[in-house]
Short mmCIF file of C-alpha atoms in Angstrom, two decimals:
data_model
loop_
_atom_site.label_atom_id
_atom_site.label_comp_id
_atom_site.label_asym_id
_atom_site.label_seq_id
_atom_site.Cartn_x
_atom_site.Cartn_y
_atom_site.Cartn_z
CA MET A 893 -10.51 -32.66 25.97
CA ALA A 894 -10.88 -29.41 24.02
CA TYR A 895 -9.34 -26.23 25.43
CA TYR A 896 -11.76 -23.46 26.43
CA TYR A 897 -10.78 -19.81 26.73
CA SER A 898 -12.10 -18.22 29.91
CA GLU A 899 -12.51 -14.79 28.29
CA PRO A 900 -14.92 -14.04 25.44
CA SER A 901 -13.52 -13.18 21.99
CA ARG A 902 -13.49 -9.36 21.92
CA THR A 903 -13.46 -6.75 19.16
CA PHE A 904 -12.07 -3.21 19.05
CA SER A 905 -15.57 -1.78 19.53
CA GLU A 906 -15.63 -3.21 23.06
CA TYR A 907 -12.74 -1.02 24.26
CA LEU A 908 -12.05 2.63 24.94
CA LEU A 909 -8.81 4.42 25.73
CA VAL A 910 -8.71 6.33 29.01
CA PRO A 911 -6.93 9.72 28.80
CA GLY A 912 -3.53 10.14 30.43
CA TYR A 913 -1.46 13.13 31.44
CA SER A 914 -0.65 15.39 28.48
CA SER A 915 2.28 17.79 28.64
CA LYS A 916 2.57 20.95 26.54
CA GLU A 917 4.66 18.91 24.11
CA CYS A 918 1.67 16.70 23.31
CA ARG A 919 0.66 18.37 20.06
CA VAL A 920 -0.33 16.65 16.84
CA ASP A 921 2.62 18.09 14.91
CA ASN A 922 5.03 16.55 17.45
CA VAL A 923 3.70 13.01 17.08
CA SER A 924 5.76 10.48 15.11
CA LEU A 925 4.00 7.49 13.57
CA GLU A 926 7.20 5.86 12.31
CA THR A 927 7.14 2.12 12.85
CA PRO A 928 9.29 -0.93 12.04
CA VAL A 929 8.18 -3.32 9.29
CA VAL A 930 10.73 -6.12 9.65
CA LYS A 931 12.48 -7.78 12.58
CA PHE A 932 15.63 -6.39 14.13
CA LYS A 933 17.99 -7.14 17.00
CA LYS A 934 18.02 -5.19 20.24
CA GLY A 935 20.13 -2.06 19.90
CA GLU A 936 19.91 -2.10 16.09
CA LYS A 937 17.61 -0.35 13.63
CA PRO A 938 15.22 -2.25 11.35
CA GLU A 939 16.24 -2.44 7.70
CA LEU A 940 12.76 -1.35 6.66
CA SER A 941 10.45 1.09 8.44
CA MET A 942 7.40 3.15 7.49
CA LYS A 943 6.51 6.76 8.24
CA ILE A 944 2.89 5.77 8.92
CA PRO A 945 1.54 2.49 10.37
CA LEU A 946 -0.68 1.55 7.40
CA VAL A 947 -0.31 -1.11 4.70
CA SER A 948 -2.85 -2.12 2.08
CA ALA A 949 -4.33 -5.60 1.95
CA ILE A 950 -3.19 -8.28 -0.49
CA MET A 951 -6.40 -8.09 -2.49
CA GLN A 952 -7.41 -7.72 -6.14
CA ALA A 953 -9.87 -4.99 -5.21
CA VAL A 954 -7.27 -2.98 -3.30
CA SER A 955 -3.58 -3.28 -4.07
CA ASP A 956 -2.33 -2.67 -7.59
CA ASP A 957 0.57 -0.48 -8.73
CA GLY A 958 -1.56 2.70 -8.75
CA LEU A 959 -2.50 2.43 -5.11
CA ALA A 960 1.05 1.33 -4.24
CA VAL A 961 2.51 4.59 -5.56
CA ALA A 962 -0.15 6.70 -3.81
CA LEU A 963 0.39 4.95 -0.46
CA ALA A 964 4.19 5.11 -0.70
CA LYS A 965 3.87 8.87 -1.14
CA GLU A 966 2.03 9.00 2.19
CA GLY A 967 4.61 6.84 3.98
CA GLY A 968 2.95 3.39 3.89
CA ILE A 969 3.40 0.19 1.90
CA SER A 970 1.05 -1.57 -0.49
CA PHE A 971 1.28 -5.33 -0.97
CA ILE A 972 0.51 -6.07 -4.63
CA PHE A 973 -2.08 -8.84 -4.81
CA GLY A 974 -0.82 -12.32 -5.65
CA SER A 975 -3.98 -13.92 -7.06
CA GLN A 976 -2.83 -13.25 -10.62
CA PRO A 977 -0.22 -14.71 -12.98
CA ILE A 978 3.37 -14.31 -11.80
CA GLU A 979 4.28 -12.22 -14.84
CA SER A 980 1.53 -9.64 -14.31
CA GLN A 981 2.26 -9.30 -10.58
CA ALA A 982 5.97 -8.80 -11.30
CA ALA A 983 5.06 -6.21 -13.94
CA MET A 984 3.04 -4.27 -11.35
CA VAL A 985 6.03 -4.30 -9.00
CA ARG A 986 8.30 -3.08 -11.80
CA ARG A 987 5.90 -0.24 -12.62
CA VAL A 988 6.03 0.96 -9.01
CA LYS A 989 9.82 0.71 -8.90
CA ALA A 990 10.00 2.67 -12.17
CA HIS A 991 8.80 5.69 -10.21
CA LYS A 992 11.49 7.78 -8.62
CA ALA A 993 10.66 10.53 -6.18
CA GLY A 994 9.62 13.48 -8.31
CA CYS A 995 10.24 11.47 -11.51
CA VAL A 996 7.88 9.45 -13.67
CA THR A 997 8.32 6.88 -16.39
CA SER A 998 6.95 8.21 -19.65
CA ASP A 999 3.59 6.65 -20.47
CA ALA A 1000 2.92 8.74 -23.60
CA ASN A 1001 5.37 7.67 -26.30
CA ILE A 1002 5.28 7.63 -30.07
CA LYS A 1003 7.52 6.74 -33.02
CA PRO A 1004 8.75 9.46 -35.40
CA ASP A 1005 7.05 7.96 -38.46
CA GLN A 1006 3.62 7.93 -36.81
CA THR A 1007 1.20 10.70 -37.67
CA LEU A 1008 -0.52 13.67 -36.07
CA ALA A 1009 -3.70 11.57 -36.02
CA ASP A 1010 -1.86 8.89 -34.01
CA LEU A 1011 -0.58 11.57 -31.63
CA LEU A 1012 -4.07 13.02 -31.06
CA GLU A 1013 -5.47 9.54 -30.37
CA LEU A 1014 -2.64 8.90 -27.88
CA LYS A 1015 -3.26 12.24 -26.18
CA GLN A 1016 -6.98 11.50 -25.85
CA ARG A 1017 -6.22 8.05 -24.39
CA THR A 1018 -3.57 9.13 -21.88
CA GLY A 1019 -4.59 12.72 -21.17
CA HIS A 1020 -0.94 13.83 -21.44
CA SER A 1021 0.08 16.82 -23.53
CA THR A 1022 3.83 16.01 -23.43
CA THR A 1023 4.78 13.05 -25.62
CA ALA A 1024 8.22 11.49 -25.97
CA VAL A 1025 9.26 10.58 -29.49
CA THR A 1026 11.44 7.50 -29.21
CA GLU A 1027 13.04 5.29 -31.84
CA ASP A 1028 10.82 2.32 -31.02
CA GLY A 1029 7.89 4.11 -29.39
CA THR A 1030 8.63 2.62 -25.94
CA PRO A 1031 9.23 4.46 -22.63
CA GLU A 1032 12.90 3.33 -22.64
CA GLY A 1033 13.65 3.87 -26.34
CA LYS A 1034 16.30 6.18 -27.79
CA LEU A 1035 14.96 9.71 -27.40
CA LEU A 1036 14.62 11.50 -30.76
CA GLY A 1037 12.43 14.41 -29.75
CA ILE A 1038 9.44 15.69 -27.79
CA VAL A 1039 6.02 16.91 -28.86
CA THR A 1040 3.89 19.30 -26.82
CA SER A 1041 0.70 21.13 -27.74
CA ARG A 1042 2.85 24.11 -28.81
CA ASP A 1043 4.32 22.09 -31.69
CA TYR A 1044 1.17 21.66 -33.79
CA ARG A 1045 -2.15 23.25 -34.72
CA VAL A 1046 -4.84 20.71 -35.49
CA SER A 1047 -6.92 23.12 -37.57
CA ARG A 1048 -4.05 23.94 -39.95
CA MET A 1049 -2.26 20.62 -40.32
CA ASP A 1050 -2.93 17.46 -42.28
CA PRO A 1051 -3.69 14.59 -39.82
CA ALA A 1052 -1.35 12.41 -41.91
CA THR A 1053 1.68 14.64 -41.14
CA PRO A 1054 4.50 12.52 -39.66
CA VAL A 1055 5.46 13.37 -36.09
CA LYS A 1056 9.13 13.85 -37.10
CA GLU A 1057 8.14 16.89 -39.19
CA PHE A 1058 6.81 18.95 -36.28
CA MET A 1059 8.44 17.54 -33.13
CA THR A 1060 11.15 19.40 -31.25
CA PRO A 1061 14.23 17.35 -32.23
CA PHE A 1062 16.69 16.01 -29.70
CA GLU A 1063 19.39 18.52 -30.73
CA LYS A 1064 17.18 21.37 -29.52
CA LEU A 1065 16.07 19.73 -26.25
CA ILE A 1066 17.16 20.64 -22.76
CA TYR A 1067 17.80 17.41 -20.84
CA VAL A 1068 19.76 15.95 -17.93
CA LYS A 1069 21.67 12.70 -17.55
CA ASP A 1070 20.54 9.83 -15.34
CA GLY A 1071 22.05 10.28 -11.89
CA CYS A 1072 21.18 13.96 -11.74
CA THR A 1073 19.58 14.78 -8.39
CA LEU A 1074 15.98 15.93 -8.22
CA SER A 1075 17.10 19.27 -6.84
CA GLU A 1076 19.52 19.75 -9.76
CA ALA A 1077 16.80 18.82 -12.25
CA ASN A 1078 14.48 21.36 -10.67
CA ASP A 1079 17.16 24.05 -11.01
CA VAL A 1080 17.44 23.26 -14.74
CA MET A 1081 13.65 23.49 -15.16
CA TRP A 1082 13.54 26.85 -13.44
CA GLU A 1083 16.53 28.22 -15.35
CA HIS A 1084 15.03 27.30 -18.73
CA LYS A 1085 11.37 27.84 -17.75
CA LEU A 1086 10.39 24.26 -18.55
CA ASN A 1087 7.38 22.25 -17.49
CA ALA A 1088 8.97 18.92 -18.44
CA LEU A 1089 12.58 17.75 -18.41
CA PRO A 1090 13.68 14.42 -19.96
CA VAL A 1091 16.27 12.28 -18.17
CA ILE A 1092 18.44 10.12 -20.44
CA ASP A 1093 21.23 7.58 -20.01
CA ASP A 1094 24.62 7.50 -21.77
CA ASN A 1095 23.03 5.87 -24.83
CA GLN A 1096 20.42 8.63 -25.24
CA ARG A 1097 17.72 6.28 -23.99
CA LEU A 1098 14.88 7.90 -22.06
CA THR A 1099 14.75 6.82 -18.41
CA HIS A 1100 12.33 9.30 -16.82
CA PHE A 1101 10.66 12.66 -17.04
CA VAL A 1102 10.78 15.29 -14.34
CA PHE A 1103 7.65 17.41 -14.48
CA ARG A 1104 7.31 20.63 -12.56
CA LYS A 1105 4.01 19.47 -11.06
CA ASP A 1106 5.54 16.14 -9.95
CA TYR A 1107 8.47 17.90 -8.30
CA GLU A 1108 6.00 20.09 -6.43
CA ASN A 1109 4.04 16.97 -5.41
CA HIS A 1110 7.26 15.40 -4.16
CA LYS A 1111 7.98 18.43 -1.98
CA ALA A 1112 4.40 18.24 -0.68
CA ASN A 1113 4.86 14.61 0.47
CA PRO A 1114 7.54 14.67 3.17
CA ASN A 1115 6.56 11.21 4.44
CA GLU A 1116 7.12 9.31 1.19
CA ILE A 1117 9.20 6.17 1.67
CA LEU A 1118 11.99 5.45 -0.79
CA ASP A 1119 14.73 2.90 -1.32
CA SER A 1120 18.44 3.75 -1.71
CA HIS A 1121 17.83 4.63 -5.38
CA LYS A 1122 15.01 7.10 -4.54
CA ARG A 1123 12.36 4.67 -5.83
CA TYR A 1124 9.10 4.02 -4.01
CA ILE A 1125 8.96 1.10 -1.57
CA VAL A 1126 6.51 -1.66 -2.56
CA GLY A 1127 5.49 -5.04 -1.17
CA ALA A 1128 3.99 -8.12 -2.80
CA GLY A 1129 1.87 -11.05 -1.68
CA VAL A 1130 2.90 -14.68 -2.25
CA ASN A 1131 1.21 -18.01 -1.57
CA THR A 1132 2.42 -21.36 -0.26
CA ARG A 1133 1.90 -23.17 -3.57
CA ASP A 1134 3.92 -21.57 -6.37
CA TYR A 1135 6.38 -19.68 -4.14
CA ALA A 1136 9.44 -21.31 -5.73
CA GLU A 1137 8.59 -19.59 -9.03
CA ARG A 1138 6.78 -16.47 -7.80
CA ILE A 1139 9.25 -15.25 -5.17
CA PRO A 1140 12.32 -15.15 -7.49
CA ALA A 1141 10.28 -13.23 -10.09
CA LEU A 1142 9.12 -10.67 -7.52
CA VAL A 1143 12.61 -10.26 -6.07
CA GLU A 1144 14.01 -9.73 -9.57
CA ALA A 1145 11.27 -7.15 -10.25
CA GLY A 1146 12.40 -5.19 -7.18
CA ALA A 1147 9.85 -5.96 -4.44
CA ASP A 1148 11.16 -4.59 -1.15
CA VAL A 1149 9.16 -6.89 1.13
CA LEU A 1150 6.97 -9.96 0.65
CA CYS A 1151 4.10 -11.38 2.69
CA ILE A 1152 2.59 -14.85 2.64
CA ASP A 1153 -1.10 -14.39 1.93
CA SER A 1154 -3.03 -17.09 3.75
CA SER A 1155 -6.30 -17.37 5.63
CA GLU A 1156 -4.50 -19.33 8.38
CA GLY A 1157 -0.77 -19.11 9.02
CA TYR A 1158 -0.11 -21.65 11.76
CA SER A 1159 0.83 -24.35 9.25
CA GLU A 1160 3.73 -26.35 7.87
CA TRP A 1161 3.04 -24.83 4.44
CA GLN A 1162 4.18 -21.44 5.74
CA LYS A 1163 7.26 -22.92 7.39
CA ASP A 1164 8.26 -24.48 4.06
CA THR A 1165 7.82 -21.15 2.27
CA LEU A 1166 9.89 -19.27 4.84
CA GLN A 1167 12.56 -21.97 4.75
CA PHE A 1168 12.77 -21.63 0.95
CA VAL A 1169 13.43 -17.90 1.29
CA ARG A 1170 16.08 -18.33 3.97
CA GLU A 1171 17.91 -21.08 2.09
CA LYS A 1172 17.89 -19.18 -1.21
CA TYR A 1173 18.33 -15.59 -0.05
CA GLY A 1174 19.37 -15.66 3.60
CA ASP A 1175 18.14 -12.52 5.36
CA SER A 1176 18.43 -10.30 2.27
CA VAL A 1177 14.79 -10.94 1.26
CA LYS A 1178 12.22 -9.75 3.80
CA ILE A 1179 9.03 -11.77 4.16
CA GLY A 1180 6.11 -11.63 6.58
CA ALA A 1181 3.82 -14.53 7.46
CA GLY A 1182 0.39 -15.17 8.93
CA ASN A 1183 -2.37 -14.97 9.78
CA VAL A 1184 -2.41 -16.12 13.41
CA VAL A 1185 -4.53 -15.24 16.44
CA ASP A 1186 -2.63 -16.55 19.47
CA LYS A 1187 0.76 -17.05 21.13
CA GLU A 1188 1.28 -20.53 19.69
CA GLY A 1189 0.83 -19.28 16.15
CA PHE A 1190 3.18 -16.34 16.73
CA ASP A 1191 5.92 -18.48 18.28
CA TYR A 1192 5.69 -20.99 15.43
CA LEU A 1193 6.14 -18.38 12.70
CA ALA A 1194 8.80 -16.52 14.70
CA GLU A 1195 10.91 -19.67 14.95
CA ALA A 1196 10.25 -20.41 11.27
CA GLY A 1197 11.93 -17.11 10.33
CA ALA A 1198 9.17 -14.59 9.61
CA ASP A 1199 10.25 -10.94 9.37
CA PHE A 1200 6.83 -9.77 10.60
CA ILE A 1201 3.70 -11.62 11.64
CA LYS A 1202 0.15 -10.81 10.63
CA ILE A 1203 -2.80 -11.19 13.02
CA GLY A 1204 -6.45 -11.84 12.23
CA ILE A 1205 -8.82 -14.56 11.09
CA GLY A 1206 -12.38 -13.75 10.10
CA GLY A 1207 -12.41 -10.07 11.08
CA GLY A 1208 -12.43 -8.49 7.61
CA SER A 1209 -15.58 -6.72 6.44
CA ILE A 1210 -15.94 -9.07 3.45
CA CYS A 1211 -14.66 -12.17 5.25
CA ILE A 1212 -17.18 -14.88 6.16
CA THR A 1213 -14.69 -17.48 7.44
CA ARG A 1214 -16.26 -17.48 10.90
CA GLU A 1215 -19.73 -17.85 9.43
CA GLN A 1216 -18.72 -20.63 7.04
CA LYS A 1217 -16.26 -22.57 9.21
CA GLY A 1218 -16.83 -21.44 12.79
CA ILE A 1219 -13.16 -20.54 13.20
CA GLY A 1220 -11.39 -17.30 14.09
CA ARG A 1221 -11.10 -14.88 16.98
CA GLY A 1222 -12.17 -11.34 17.87
CA GLN A 1223 -9.46 -9.02 16.60
CA ALA A 1224 -8.85 -7.21 19.89
CA SER A 1225 -8.34 -10.46 21.78
CA ALA A 1226 -5.99 -11.73 19.07
CA VAL A 1227 -3.85 -8.56 19.00
CA ILE A 1228 -3.56 -8.41 22.78
CA GLU A 1229 -2.36 -12.01 23.09
CA VAL A 1230 0.02 -11.90 20.12
CA ALA A 1231 1.50 -8.58 21.27
CA LYS A 1232 2.26 -10.13 24.64
CA ALA A 1233 3.89 -13.11 22.89
CA ARG A 1234 5.94 -10.69 20.73
CA ASP A 1235 7.23 -8.89 23.83
CA GLU A 1236 8.08 -12.17 25.57
CA TYR A 1237 9.95 -13.37 22.49
CA TYR A 1238 11.89 -10.09 22.41
CA GLU A 1239 12.86 -10.44 26.07
CA LYS A 1240 13.96 -14.03 25.53
CA THR A 1241 15.86 -13.67 22.24
CA GLY A 1242 16.65 -9.98 21.82
CA ILE A 1243 14.88 -10.06 18.44
CA TYR A 1244 11.89 -7.78 17.91
CA ILE A 1245 9.38 -9.11 15.36
CA PRO A 1246 6.79 -6.49 14.34
CA ILE A 1247 3.16 -7.56 14.29
CA CYS A 1248 0.48 -6.39 11.85
CA SER A 1249 -3.21 -6.23 12.76
CA ASP A 1250 -5.21 -7.36 9.74
CA GLY A 1251 -8.99 -6.85 9.87
CA GLY A 1252 -11.56 -5.60 12.32
CA ILE A 1253 -11.06 -1.87 11.64
CA VAL A 1254 -14.48 -0.25 11.26
CA PHE A 1255 -13.81 3.28 12.51
CA ASP A 1256 -10.69 5.45 12.50
CA HIS A 1257 -10.36 5.20 16.28
CA HIS A 1258 -10.00 1.42 15.92
CA MET A 1259 -6.60 2.13 14.36
CA THR A 1260 -5.48 3.83 17.55
CA LEU A 1261 -6.84 0.98 19.66
CA ALA A 1262 -4.98 -1.61 17.55
CA LEU A 1263 -1.73 0.32 17.95
CA ALA A 1264 -2.27 0.80 21.69
CA MET A 1265 -2.89 -2.93 22.11
CA GLY A 1266 0.50 -3.67 20.59
CA ALA A 1267 0.23 -3.71 16.78
CA ASP A 1268 3.19 -2.12 15.01
CA PHE A 1269 1.15 -1.47 11.88
CA ILE A 1270 -2.28 -2.17 10.42
CA MET A 1271 -3.37 -3.86 7.18
CA LEU A 1272 -6.52 -2.40 5.63
CA GLY A 1273 -8.70 -3.56 2.75
CA ARG A 1274 -12.14 -1.92 2.84
CA TYR A 1275 -10.55 1.35 3.96
CA PHE A 1276 -8.36 1.66 0.84
CA ALA A 1277 -10.91 0.12 -1.55
CA ARG A 1278 -13.04 3.29 -1.19
CA PHE A 1279 -10.47 5.62 -2.74
CA ASP A 1280 -9.83 6.94 -6.25
CA GLU A 1281 -6.54 5.07 -6.41
CA SER A 1282 -7.94 1.58 -5.82
CA PRO A 1283 -8.23 -0.53 -9.01
CA THR A 1284 -11.99 -1.18 -8.92
CA ASN A 1285 -14.84 0.47 -10.79
CA LYS A 1286 -16.60 3.55 -9.43
CA LEU A 1287 -20.36 3.17 -9.89
CA ASN A 1288 -23.47 5.23 -9.27
CA ILE A 1289 -26.13 3.13 -7.57
CA ASN A 1290 -29.42 4.84 -6.74
CA GLY A 1291 -27.73 8.23 -6.72
CA THR A 1292 -24.84 7.18 -4.47
CA TYR A 1293 -21.28 6.66 -5.68
CA VAL A 1294 -19.69 3.37 -4.61
CA LYS A 1295 -16.69 1.25 -5.52
CA GLU A 1296 -16.65 -2.49 -6.01
CA TYR A 1297 -14.99 -4.57 -3.29
CA TRP A 1298 -14.65 -8.34 -3.09
CA GLY A 1299 -12.84 -10.75 -0.83
CA GLU A 1300 -9.96 -12.99 -1.80
CA GLY A 1301 -12.06 -15.87 -0.51
CA SER A 1302 -14.84 -15.12 -2.99
CA ASN A 1303 -15.38 -16.99 -6.24
CA ARG A 1304 -14.76 -13.74 -8.09
CA ALA A 1305 -11.15 -13.64 -6.83
CA ARG A 1306 -10.61 -17.36 -7.59
CA ASN A 1307 -7.71 -17.30 -5.14
CA TRP A 1308 -7.80 -21.00 -4.40
CA GLN A 1309 -4.09 -21.04 -3.44
CA ARG A 1310 -4.92 -18.98 -0.36
CA TYR A 1311 -7.55 -21.35 1.00
CA ASP A 1312 -6.78 -24.78 -0.49
CA LEU A 1313 -5.97 -27.59 1.92
CA GLY A 1314 -5.55 -30.23 -0.75
CA GLY A 1315 -7.70 -32.06 -3.25
CA ASP A 1316 -9.47 -30.46 -6.17
CA PRO A 1317 -7.80 -27.03 -6.78
CA ARG A 1318 -11.04 -25.07 -7.05
CA MET A 1319 -13.07 -22.93 -4.68
CA LYS A 1320 -15.34 -25.45 -2.96
CA PHE A 1321 -17.13 -22.82 -0.89
CA GLU A 1322 -16.66 -19.11 -0.40
CA GLU A 1323 -14.98 -17.42 2.57
CA GLY A 1324 -15.49 -13.92 1.20
CA VAL A 1325 -18.28 -11.89 -0.38
CA ASP A 1326 -18.66 -9.62 -3.42
CA SER A 1327 -19.84 -6.16 -2.35
CA TYR A 1328 -19.74 -2.37 -2.69
CA VAL A 1329 -18.19 0.24 -0.41
CA PRO A 1330 -19.07 3.95 -0.27
CA TYR A 1331 -16.80 6.02 -2.51
CA ALA A 1332 -14.64 8.31 -0.35
CA GLY A 1333 -12.42 10.38 -2.68
CA SER A 1334 -8.63 10.62 -2.69
CA LEU A 1335 -6.29 8.47 -0.63
CA HIS A 1336 -4.21 11.49 0.41
CA ASP A 1337 -7.11 13.41 1.94
CA ASN A 1338 -8.57 10.42 3.78
CA VAL A 1339 -5.30 9.07 5.15
CA ASN A 1340 -4.37 12.55 6.34
CA LEU A 1341 -7.68 12.89 8.19
CA SER A 1342 -7.55 9.40 9.72
CA LEU A 1343 -4.00 9.79 10.99
CA THR A 1344 -4.71 13.25 12.39
CA LYS A 1345 -7.37 11.56 14.55
CA VAL A 1346 -4.85 8.90 15.60
CA LYS A 1347 -2.25 11.54 16.52
CA SER A 1348 -4.82 13.58 18.43
CA THR A 1349 -5.86 10.56 20.49
CA MET A 1350 -2.23 9.71 21.17
CA CYS A 1351 -1.77 13.23 22.53
CA ASN A 1352 -4.75 12.65 24.85
CA CYS A 1353 -2.88 9.61 26.15
CA GLY A 1354 0.35 11.59 26.61
CA ALA A 1355 2.18 9.67 23.87
CA LEU A 1356 4.31 11.08 21.05
CA SER A 1357 5.23 7.76 19.42
CA ILE A 1358 3.59 4.39 18.86
CA LYS A 1359 5.95 2.69 21.30
CA GLU A 1360 5.15 5.30 23.94
CA LEU A 1361 1.43 4.79 23.32
CA GLN A 1362 1.80 1.07 23.92
CA GLN A 1363 3.61 1.75 27.19
CA LYS A 1364 1.23 4.43 28.49
CA ALA A 1365 -2.15 3.34 27.12
CA LYS A 1366 -4.94 2.59 29.57
CA LEU A 1367 -7.83 0.61 28.09
CA THR A 1368 -11.23 -0.16 29.51
CA LEU A 1369 -13.97 -2.51 28.42
CA VAL A 1370 -17.24 -0.80 27.61
CA SER A 1371 -20.82 -1.87 28.24
CA ALA A 1372 -23.56 -1.80 25.63
CA THR A 1373 -25.05 1.24 27.38
CA SER A 1374 -21.77 3.17 27.32
CA ILE A 1375 -21.45 2.52 23.57
CA VAL A 1376 -24.82 4.24 23.09
CA GLU A 1377 -23.69 7.06 25.36
CA GLY A 1378 -20.58 7.52 23.25
CA GLY A 1379 -22.56 8.73 20.24
CA ALA A 1380 -25.04 11.55 19.79
CA HIS A 1381 -28.08 10.78 21.94
CA ASP A 1382 -31.15 12.41 23.49
CA VAL A 1383 -31.09 15.25 20.95
CA ILE A 1384 -32.80 15.99 17.64
CA LEU A 1385 -30.09 16.22 14.99
CA LYS A 1386 -30.24 19.01 12.41
CA ASP A 1387 -30.58 18.11 8.75
CA THR A 1388 -27.33 19.73 7.62
CA SER A 1389 -27.79 18.56 4.02
CA ARG A 1390 -30.07 21.59 3.44
CA ASP A 1391 -27.19 23.89 4.24
CA VAL A 1392 -24.98 22.48 1.49
CA LYS A 1393 -25.04 24.74 -1.58
#
């Protein structure tokens, strides 16, 4: 006979936090959102943590190398989407790892025998006024000189003039050697009044540039998460089909953490993938698994060796799995049960396995609810898709700016590896839609605002850390009437758009 749950499947919108005692210490600037990403033993520290509890979804419309760098600067991790060729995904990972804190890989490079016309075309394409002149025209080539807008006058020079005739040659450049600290590089820039400082290796090959503006950005991002070589942390998604080829390529490219991207994680396919990682790499490669929605699914993946476990089936804004297949669970119910299973597993084994809530976040306060219910961090798709840094097109539709957003279960994504259960390797029906989301501006501004709300609510609950929130939180179910009461009601709202100049 089928098993029936006695409680209905509940969402975050059906709960409210009840305030707790707040001491004078409960101020937003005292709240820490640091959270573990991978499992660790009792009394030890996790090998990988984040400064903020946010990761970006493993989706074409969300997580490329551009968003990964932006999110790492804020303290979170992006999981580069896996529904692409192995080589292109690995290249995205390498591009993220090429960024050092305060340093950038040169993306405006030219050969010395190219012309002023070539330089102007490159400048128009990249928008950069500082161009590295390298032997082979690549970002890692032997540095022969630098060209800035001070080195030429378009109105008085022949467009066919070779770059080598007007560049600042290497002998006249101020530079530093690879291994120089960012602080030391900044001192050199200030001493010589430079806006750009090349970093070279022992063979005179260009490794990075330090720009004054990037150094200032680095100082303005105290939460950025870096590896031992001062490079940004980045994750990558893998599937349960080509993992034997994809995982080694991503590890070689420098991915710090992997995650199996699957619509349903309680399966032997995931166990096989985890077993492959453990047999080949031991515990040196970190990999999460999922998605699951109950204790049985959590316990299965925990025993299989997952470093973190992802929760959620059918709760994403573009996911229609529940509609198409009648399977899934309300995200609040799933997080509550899996969090309890996580704590029981910790008590039994002494191993803490972080859990990630994936889906169901509609409003900023849902983030706080997910954390209070036990999630260690939250995976977001629609939220990040709205920002400048996401890889999709920004469009103007009927006077409103939007960005494209599509699900990995849609035909547009063609991510059959994520949903296939055998047979013809094509999308037989869709579990995701193709849509638009309102354009919201920069990632930095929005994440800052969202997490300020989270911190403020934590202070109302008397909590200064996520773990303390989970211990002190008091949650209540809400009625339909109280949801109405929670918004503006029984008033005539002003049309504030007239006040905007």
